[in-house]
Short mmCIF file of C-alpha atoms and ligand atoms in Angstrom, two decimals:
data_model
loop_
_atom_site.label_atom_id
_atom_site.label_comp_id
_atom_site.label_asym_id
_atom_site.label_seq_id
_atom_site.Cartn_x
_atom_site.Cartn_y
_atom_site.Cartn_z
CA UNK P 15 -53.94 8.16 -77.75
CA UNK P 16 -57.86 9.86 -78.16
CA UNK P 17 -56.46 12.17 -80.82
CA UNK P 18 -54.58 9.19 -82.68
CA UNK P 19 -58.10 7.36 -82.72
CA UNK P 20 -60.81 9.69 -83.80
CA UNK P 21 -60.98 6.92 -86.24
CA UNK P 22 -63.06 7.15 -89.24
CA UNK P 23 -63.68 3.29 -90.38
CA UNK P 24 -61.90 1.80 -93.43
CA UNK P 25 -64.00 1.82 -96.69
CA UNK P 26 -63.91 -1.85 -97.57
CA UNK P 27 -65.83 -3.01 -94.16
CA UNK P 28 -68.78 -4.14 -96.87
CA UNK P 29 -66.67 -7.04 -98.12
CA UNK P 30 -66.66 -8.30 -94.52
CA UNK P 31 -70.39 -8.85 -94.14
CA UNK P 32 -70.08 -12.38 -95.51
CA UNK P 33 -66.95 -13.82 -93.48
CA UNK P 34 -68.98 -12.52 -90.31
CA UNK P 35 -72.09 -13.75 -91.42
CA UNK P 36 -70.48 -17.32 -91.94
CA UNK P 37 -68.83 -17.38 -88.65
CA UNK P 38 -72.40 -16.70 -87.01
CA UNK P 39 -74.16 -19.07 -89.28
CA UNK P 40 -71.39 -21.68 -88.15
CA UNK P 41 -71.73 -21.12 -84.01
CA UNK P 42 -75.85 -21.31 -84.27
CA UNK P 43 -76.83 -24.74 -82.72
CA UNK P 44 -78.58 -27.21 -84.66
CA UNK P 45 -81.97 -27.98 -84.30
CA UNK P 46 -81.20 -31.48 -82.83
CA UNK P 47 -79.45 -29.85 -80.01
CA UNK P 48 -82.64 -28.15 -79.05
CA UNK P 49 -84.18 -31.56 -78.97
CA UNK P 50 -81.32 -32.85 -76.64
CA UNK P 51 -82.37 -30.09 -73.96
CA UNK P 52 -85.26 -30.82 -73.95
CA UNK P 53 -85.17 -34.23 -73.73
CA UNK P 54 -82.53 -34.00 -70.61
CA UNK P 55 -84.80 -31.39 -69.33
CA UNK P 56 -87.64 -33.80 -69.18
CA UNK P 57 -85.85 -36.50 -67.62
CA UNK P 58 -84.81 -34.02 -64.83
CA UNK P 59 -88.47 -33.13 -63.80
CA UNK P 60 -89.21 -36.59 -63.78
CA UNK P 61 -86.42 -37.23 -61.18
CA UNK P 62 -87.07 -34.12 -59.24
CA UNK P 63 -90.91 -34.33 -58.93
CA UNK P 64 -90.44 -37.89 -57.26
CA UNK P 65 -89.02 -35.99 -54.42
CA UNK P 66 -90.93 -32.42 -54.77
CA UNK P 67 -93.88 -33.07 -56.66
CA UNK P 68 -94.87 -29.01 -56.91
CA UNK P 69 -91.22 -28.10 -58.06
CA UNK P 70 -90.51 -26.74 -61.48
CA UNK P 71 -87.54 -26.72 -63.57
CA UNK P 72 -86.63 -23.51 -66.03
CA UNK P 73 -83.91 -23.42 -68.35
CA UNK P 74 -82.02 -19.88 -68.06
CA UNK P 75 -78.38 -18.59 -69.62
CA UNK P 76 -77.63 -19.18 -72.93
CA UNK P 77 -79.46 -22.18 -73.69
CA UNK P 78 -82.81 -20.00 -73.35
CA UNK P 79 -81.83 -16.53 -73.85
CA UNK P 80 -80.86 -17.02 -77.41
CA UNK P 81 -77.42 -16.25 -77.20
CA UNK P 82 -76.19 -19.97 -76.78
CA UNK P 83 -73.98 -21.44 -79.35
CA UNK P 84 -73.56 -24.70 -80.46
CA UNK P 85 -72.54 -27.57 -77.61
CA UNK P 86 -73.08 -24.86 -74.65
CA UNK P 87 -73.88 -26.55 -71.40
CA UNK P 88 -77.19 -26.18 -69.93
CA UNK P 89 -78.31 -24.04 -67.19
CA UNK P 90 -81.69 -25.26 -65.04
CA UNK P 91 -82.91 -23.21 -62.16
CA UNK P 92 -85.09 -25.39 -59.67
CA UNK P 93 -87.82 -23.50 -58.27
CA UNK P 94 -89.30 -24.99 -55.17
CA UNK P 95 -91.20 -23.10 -52.45
CA UNK P 96 -90.48 -25.38 -49.49
CA UNK P 97 -87.58 -23.78 -47.81
CA UNK P 98 -87.78 -25.28 -44.77
CA UNK P 99 -84.74 -27.46 -45.71
CA UNK P 100 -81.71 -25.29 -46.67
CA UNK P 101 -80.39 -25.21 -49.99
CA UNK P 102 -77.33 -27.21 -49.29
CA UNK P 103 -79.31 -30.17 -48.07
CA UNK P 104 -81.64 -29.62 -51.33
CA UNK P 105 -78.58 -29.81 -53.50
CA UNK P 106 -76.95 -32.96 -51.78
CA UNK P 107 -80.57 -34.38 -51.97
CA UNK P 108 -80.56 -33.78 -55.44
CA UNK P 109 -77.08 -35.11 -56.14
CA UNK P 110 -78.28 -38.37 -54.70
CA UNK P 111 -81.51 -38.78 -56.77
CA UNK P 112 -79.16 -37.80 -60.29
CA UNK P 113 -76.49 -40.55 -58.93
CA UNK P 114 -78.89 -43.11 -58.40
CA UNK P 115 -80.05 -42.58 -62.14
CA UNK P 116 -76.75 -43.00 -63.65
CA UNK P 117 -76.15 -39.65 -64.65
CA UNK P 118 -72.25 -38.88 -64.61
CA UNK P 119 -69.82 -36.54 -63.29
CA UNK P 120 -72.31 -35.44 -60.40
CA UNK P 121 -71.15 -32.75 -57.77
CA UNK P 122 -72.70 -30.68 -55.62
CA UNK P 123 -70.81 -27.27 -55.09
CA UNK P 124 -72.87 -26.08 -52.07
CA UNK P 125 -70.16 -23.30 -51.31
CA UNK P 126 -70.10 -21.47 -54.46
CA UNK P 127 -71.12 -17.71 -54.95
CA UNK P 128 -74.12 -19.41 -56.65
CA UNK P 129 -74.49 -22.96 -55.36
CA UNK P 130 -75.47 -25.50 -57.60
CA UNK P 131 -75.23 -29.49 -58.39
CA UNK P 132 -73.65 -30.27 -61.60
CA UNK P 133 -73.81 -33.45 -63.99
CA UNK P 134 -73.33 -35.07 -67.30
CA UNK P 135 -76.28 -37.22 -68.94
CA UNK P 136 -74.53 -40.04 -70.93
CA UNK P 137 -77.55 -40.26 -73.15
CA UNK P 138 -77.57 -36.77 -74.66
CA UNK P 139 -74.22 -35.93 -73.95
CA UNK P 140 -74.87 -32.77 -72.49
CA UNK P 141 -73.49 -31.17 -69.26
CA UNK P 142 -75.84 -29.19 -67.03
CA UNK P 143 -75.36 -27.20 -63.85
CA UNK P 144 -78.67 -26.81 -61.63
CA UNK P 145 -79.22 -24.03 -59.30
CA UNK P 146 -81.93 -23.46 -56.59
CA UNK P 147 -84.79 -20.46 -56.61
CA UNK P 148 -82.68 -18.06 -58.82
CA UNK P 149 -85.50 -16.56 -60.36
CA UNK P 150 -83.52 -13.35 -61.71
CA UNK P 151 -81.51 -15.14 -63.62
CA UNK P 152 -84.84 -16.68 -65.33
CA UNK P 153 -86.44 -12.91 -65.72
CA UNK P 154 -82.65 -11.65 -66.90
CA UNK P 155 -82.99 -14.52 -69.72
CA UNK P 156 -86.41 -13.47 -70.61
CA UNK P 157 -85.48 -9.86 -71.19
CA UNK P 158 -82.20 -10.85 -72.96
CA UNK P 159 -84.17 -13.31 -75.40
CA UNK P 160 -86.74 -10.76 -75.75
CA UNK P 161 -84.06 -8.22 -77.14
CA UNK P 162 -82.59 -10.87 -79.47
CA UNK P 163 -85.66 -10.85 -81.16
CA UNK P 164 -85.98 -7.00 -81.81
CA UNK P 165 -83.30 -7.08 -84.29
CA UNK P 166 -81.40 -10.05 -85.72
CA UNK P 167 -78.37 -7.73 -85.44
CA UNK P 168 -78.13 -8.15 -81.53
CA UNK P 169 -77.56 -11.97 -81.94
CA UNK P 170 -74.80 -11.63 -84.58
CA UNK P 171 -72.97 -9.03 -82.95
CA UNK P 172 -73.23 -11.30 -79.11
CA UNK P 173 -72.11 -14.40 -81.20
CA UNK P 174 -69.07 -12.68 -82.77
CA UNK P 175 -68.41 -10.89 -79.52
CA UNK P 176 -68.41 -13.99 -77.29
CA UNK P 177 -66.59 -16.30 -79.67
CA UNK P 178 -63.90 -13.71 -79.87
CA UNK P 179 -63.99 -13.44 -75.94
CA UNK P 180 -63.56 -16.85 -75.84
CA UNK P 181 -61.17 -17.12 -78.22
CA UNK P 182 -58.99 -14.58 -76.55
CA UNK P 183 -59.44 -16.02 -72.86
CA UNK P 184 -60.86 -12.54 -71.75
CA UNK P 185 -64.35 -14.51 -70.75
CA UNK P 186 -63.39 -16.14 -67.55
CA UNK P 187 -64.85 -14.74 -64.61
CA UNK P 188 -62.60 -16.33 -61.99
CA UNK P 189 -59.57 -14.79 -63.82
CA UNK P 190 -61.06 -11.38 -63.64
CA UNK P 191 -62.70 -11.01 -67.09
CA UNK P 192 -66.48 -10.92 -68.22
CA UNK P 193 -69.15 -13.29 -68.42
CA UNK P 194 -70.79 -13.93 -71.14
CA UNK P 195 -73.82 -12.49 -69.61
CA UNK P 196 -71.69 -9.32 -69.28
CA UNK P 197 -70.86 -9.02 -73.07
CA UNK P 198 -74.55 -9.40 -74.14
CA UNK P 199 -75.39 -6.62 -72.14
CA UNK P 200 -72.66 -4.62 -73.84
CA UNK P 201 -73.93 -5.50 -77.02
CA UNK P 202 -77.51 -4.37 -75.97
CA UNK P 203 -76.23 -1.20 -74.76
CA UNK P 204 -74.03 -0.64 -78.01
CA UNK P 205 -76.82 -1.30 -80.41
CA UNK P 206 -79.38 1.14 -78.04
CA UNK P 207 -76.83 3.92 -78.56
CA UNK P 208 -76.51 4.07 -82.46
CA UNK P 209 -78.36 6.62 -84.34
CA UNK P 210 -80.84 6.16 -85.33
CA UNK P 211 -81.14 3.36 -82.65
CA UNK P 212 -81.27 -0.44 -83.55
CA UNK P 213 -82.53 -1.51 -80.02
CA UNK P 214 -85.26 0.40 -77.83
CA UNK P 215 -84.71 0.57 -74.18
CA UNK P 216 -87.39 -1.94 -73.01
CA UNK P 217 -87.69 -1.15 -69.24
CA UNK P 218 -88.32 2.68 -69.97
CA UNK P 219 -91.46 1.68 -72.20
CA UNK P 220 -94.90 1.00 -70.95
CA UNK P 221 -94.87 -2.02 -69.19
CA UNK P 222 -96.63 -5.39 -70.41
CA UNK P 223 -94.70 -7.68 -67.88
CA UNK P 224 -93.85 -7.40 -64.56
CA UNK P 225 -92.85 -9.51 -61.65
CA UNK P 226 -91.33 -9.05 -58.05
CA UNK P 227 -88.69 -11.21 -57.62
CA UNK P 228 -86.43 -10.85 -54.16
CA UNK P 229 -88.21 -7.58 -53.50
CA UNK P 230 -86.82 -6.29 -56.89
CA UNK P 231 -89.48 -5.09 -59.45
CA UNK P 232 -88.87 -6.55 -62.70
CA UNK P 233 -90.98 -4.36 -65.25
CA UNK P 234 -90.48 -4.07 -68.96
CA UNK P 235 -92.28 -4.04 -72.56
CA UNK P 236 -92.29 -7.73 -73.74
CA UNK P 237 -94.72 -7.32 -76.61
CA UNK P 238 -91.86 -7.93 -78.88
CA UNK P 239 -93.82 -8.36 -82.08
CA UNK P 240 -94.67 -4.93 -82.29
CA UNK P 241 -91.08 -3.70 -82.56
CA UNK P 242 -90.29 -5.97 -85.48
CA UNK P 243 -89.09 -2.74 -87.52
CA UNK P 244 -87.51 -1.02 -84.64
CA UNK P 245 -84.44 -0.94 -86.17
CA UNK P 246 -85.41 -0.27 -89.84
CA UNK P 247 -84.19 2.94 -90.28
CA UNK P 248 -80.51 1.96 -89.46
CA UNK P 249 -78.88 0.14 -92.12
CA UNK P 250 -75.77 -0.48 -90.84
CA UNK P 251 -74.52 -3.99 -91.21
CA UNK P 252 -72.79 -6.49 -89.19
CA UNK P 253 -69.01 -5.75 -90.10
CA UNK P 254 -69.59 -2.14 -89.41
CA UNK P 255 -71.20 -2.80 -86.03
CA UNK P 256 -67.94 -5.17 -84.96
CA UNK P 257 -65.62 -2.46 -86.10
CA UNK P 258 -67.68 0.03 -83.98
CA UNK P 259 -68.06 -2.14 -81.29
CA UNK P 260 -64.67 -2.78 -81.04
CA UNK P 261 -63.29 0.94 -81.52
CA UNK P 262 -65.97 1.99 -78.93
CA UNK P 263 -64.87 -0.26 -76.09
CA UNK P 264 -61.28 0.21 -77.27
CA UNK P 265 -61.14 4.28 -77.59
CA UNK P 266 -64.66 6.03 -76.73
CA UNK P 267 -66.11 4.49 -73.44
CA UNK P 268 -65.18 6.94 -70.61
CA UNK P 269 -64.35 4.14 -67.94
CA UNK P 270 -62.94 6.63 -65.36
CA UNK P 271 -66.79 8.07 -65.62
CA UNK P 272 -69.35 6.17 -67.12
CA UNK P 273 -71.68 3.11 -66.38
CA UNK P 274 -73.24 1.26 -69.05
CA UNK P 275 -77.11 0.67 -68.35
CA UNK P 276 -79.17 -0.93 -70.60
CA UNK P 277 -82.12 -0.42 -67.94
CA UNK P 278 -82.00 3.48 -69.11
CA UNK P 279 -80.69 2.90 -72.68
CA UNK P 280 -78.02 5.15 -71.62
CA UNK P 281 -74.77 6.07 -70.37
CA UNK P 282 -75.01 7.03 -66.37
CA UNK P 283 -72.49 8.76 -63.97
CA UNK P 284 -70.30 6.40 -61.64
CA UNK P 285 -70.69 9.18 -59.31
CA UNK P 286 -74.37 9.01 -59.11
CA UNK P 287 -74.12 5.29 -58.12
CA UNK P 288 -71.12 5.95 -56.03
CA UNK P 289 -69.31 3.89 -57.95
CA UNK P 290 -66.20 5.78 -57.58
CA UNK P 291 -63.84 3.97 -55.88
CA UNK P 292 -63.45 0.33 -54.35
CA UNK P 293 -65.58 -0.93 -51.78
CA UNK P 294 -64.61 -4.74 -50.61
CA UNK P 295 -63.72 -6.56 -53.70
CA UNK P 296 -65.98 -4.09 -55.98
CA UNK P 297 -63.59 -1.72 -57.73
CA UNK P 298 -65.60 -0.44 -60.75
CA UNK P 299 -62.79 -0.21 -63.22
CA UNK P 300 -65.39 -0.88 -66.05
CA UNK P 301 -68.78 -0.81 -65.25
CA UNK P 302 -71.94 -2.68 -66.35
CA UNK P 303 -74.95 -2.13 -64.54
CA UNK P 304 -77.48 -5.10 -64.05
CA UNK P 305 -80.58 -4.52 -65.56
CA UNK P 306 -82.43 -5.59 -62.82
CA UNK P 307 -80.22 -5.91 -59.84
CA UNK P 308 -78.94 -2.57 -60.35
CA UNK P 309 -76.21 -2.28 -57.33
CA UNK P 310 -74.59 -5.00 -59.09
CA UNK P 311 -71.72 -3.77 -61.49
CA UNK P 312 -71.07 -6.83 -63.48
CA UNK P 313 -67.67 -5.67 -63.92
CA UNK P 314 -66.95 -5.94 -60.47
CA UNK P 315 -64.49 -9.17 -61.27
CA UNK P 316 -62.07 -7.16 -63.26
CA UNK P 317 -59.23 -5.92 -61.12
CA UNK P 318 -56.42 -3.77 -62.03
CA UNK P 319 -54.35 -6.64 -63.74
CA UNK P 320 -57.49 -7.93 -65.91
CA UNK P 321 -58.57 -4.39 -66.75
CA UNK P 322 -55.03 -3.89 -68.49
CA UNK P 323 -55.69 -7.34 -70.52
CA UNK P 324 -59.01 -6.55 -71.40
CA UNK P 325 -58.49 -2.85 -72.60
CA UNK P 326 -55.64 -3.96 -74.60
CA UNK P 327 -57.87 -6.88 -76.12
CA UNK P 328 -60.33 -4.29 -77.01
CA UNK P 329 -57.52 -1.78 -78.59
CA UNK P 330 -55.81 -5.16 -80.18
CA UNK P 331 -59.37 -6.01 -82.06
CA UNK P 332 -59.88 -2.39 -82.72
CA UNK P 333 -56.87 -2.52 -84.71
CA UNK P 334 -57.38 -5.28 -86.36
CA UNK P 335 -61.01 -4.54 -87.73
CA UNK P 336 -59.02 -1.21 -88.77
CA UNK P 337 -56.05 -2.27 -90.49
CA UNK P 338 -56.05 -5.88 -91.08
CA UNK P 339 -56.78 -6.60 -94.54
CA UNK P 340 -58.33 -10.15 -93.50
CA UNK P 341 -59.57 -9.52 -89.63
CA UNK P 342 -61.89 -12.68 -89.51
CA UNK P 343 -58.55 -14.96 -89.01
CA UNK P 344 -56.68 -12.63 -86.31
CA UNK P 345 -59.52 -11.33 -84.54
CA UNK P 346 -60.28 -14.99 -83.57
CA UNK P 347 -56.73 -16.28 -83.14
CA UNK P 348 -56.30 -18.43 -79.98
CA UNK P 349 -53.88 -16.11 -77.30
N1 CTP K 3 -76.11 -14.64 -64.51
C1 CTP K 3 -76.64 -13.52 -63.61
N2 CTP K 3 -75.55 -12.83 -63.33
C2 CTP K 3 -74.37 -12.43 -63.53
C3 CTP K 3 -74.05 -13.75 -64.43
C4 CTP K 3 -74.85 -14.49 -64.58
O1 CTP K 3 -77.82 -13.25 -63.24
N3 CTP K 3 -73.58 -12.35 -63.22
C5 CTP K 3 -77.29 -15.09 -64.99
C6 CTP K 3 -77.98 -14.76 -66.59
O2 CTP K 3 -79.36 -15.23 -66.44
C7 CTP K 3 -77.30 -15.51 -67.70
C8 CTP K 3 -76.84 -16.77 -66.71
O3 CTP K 3 -76.79 -16.62 -65.36
O4 CTP K 3 -78.02 -15.64 -68.62
C9 CTP K 3 -75.44 -17.84 -67.04
O5 CTP K 3 -74.73 -16.99 -67.26
P1 CTP K 3 -73.46 -16.90 -68.35
O6 CTP K 3 -72.86 -18.28 -68.25
O7 CTP K 3 -72.59 -15.89 -68.24
O8 CTP K 3 -73.96 -16.76 -69.73
P2 CTP K 3 -74.43 -17.75 -70.70
O9 CTP K 3 -75.39 -17.09 -71.61
O10 CTP K 3 -74.92 -19.33 -70.21
O11 CTP K 3 -72.94 -18.13 -71.50
P3 CTP K 3 -72.39 -19.13 -71.96
O12 CTP K 3 -72.78 -19.61 -73.49
O13 CTP K 3 -70.66 -18.74 -72.01
O14 CTP K 3 -72.36 -20.18 -71.09
MG1 MG K 4 -74.02 -20.62 -69.36
#
């Protein structure tokens, strides 16, 4: 398989830039969606502050990391110091408050891995998940957003990869495939590895931003305006990058030995992390290191069945990018 795939990319990739960019543009949320998100956040802040005046709400996830496509749900984190009451009680109390203000489909999921309250706001039509004190998610949201502002090709690639993953049914963590967060990290890693590099490794640079959250030091360079030209020595276009991204995950990544790590800007060894065997439910069949919680493998949800599905999808995408005269149609075909 490796031999068959020492692929040279097709020579007509250039004409595919326009269709990929058109798909990217069609996924960008309209300005009015941003306004609606703000409106809902303001309402929630007002409601929450009646009960906990010192609490603060933060947006995280795709509505704040700049990888959100049109019509995404919004993710909100409630930061609250008063933790004498436990999370479940706070979530149930929140649910009560929201319910009595006519928010719809209010549900407290107190037993989930990340406990949340879900709701739908009939005024803006937006759905929203609220979690408590998940500050690491707020910080990794900033890291992703900072990366997005260094080179426009990251956002283009990530939108296309997320759109592909959703179309092909491989963006379902409860079915053993990968989260959107994991796909964005894969895109960042990939652009750090291009030669010349398209993205730097912010965590290996001088620290200009630093917070310690739950005992984890999160430090990186965040003066992004100084990095505006970082990728300008590399003139690869979106169609070349989409081709190379799928080729990498289909035929070049060493699943048996390698962990991708945007923290180091490199591939590191599974051996070094002791991720070579199954421990509990973590099988480490595709290894994606979380940038801050470095003991977290974002691929831990992948099992022996879903790894097959995932790798077949990468190969399918790589082959379409290599051989299909009109890849945009086939690539995003519903599964
Ligand atoms: N997150 C995390 N660790 C994970 C998964 C998610 O910290 N293993 C946090 C990240 O801050 C991420 C947020 O939860 O940005 C939302 O995750 P996810 O739903 O996967 O990504 P979104 O960017 O919100 O994507 P989508 O548009 O599909 O909702
Ligand atoms: Mg989300």
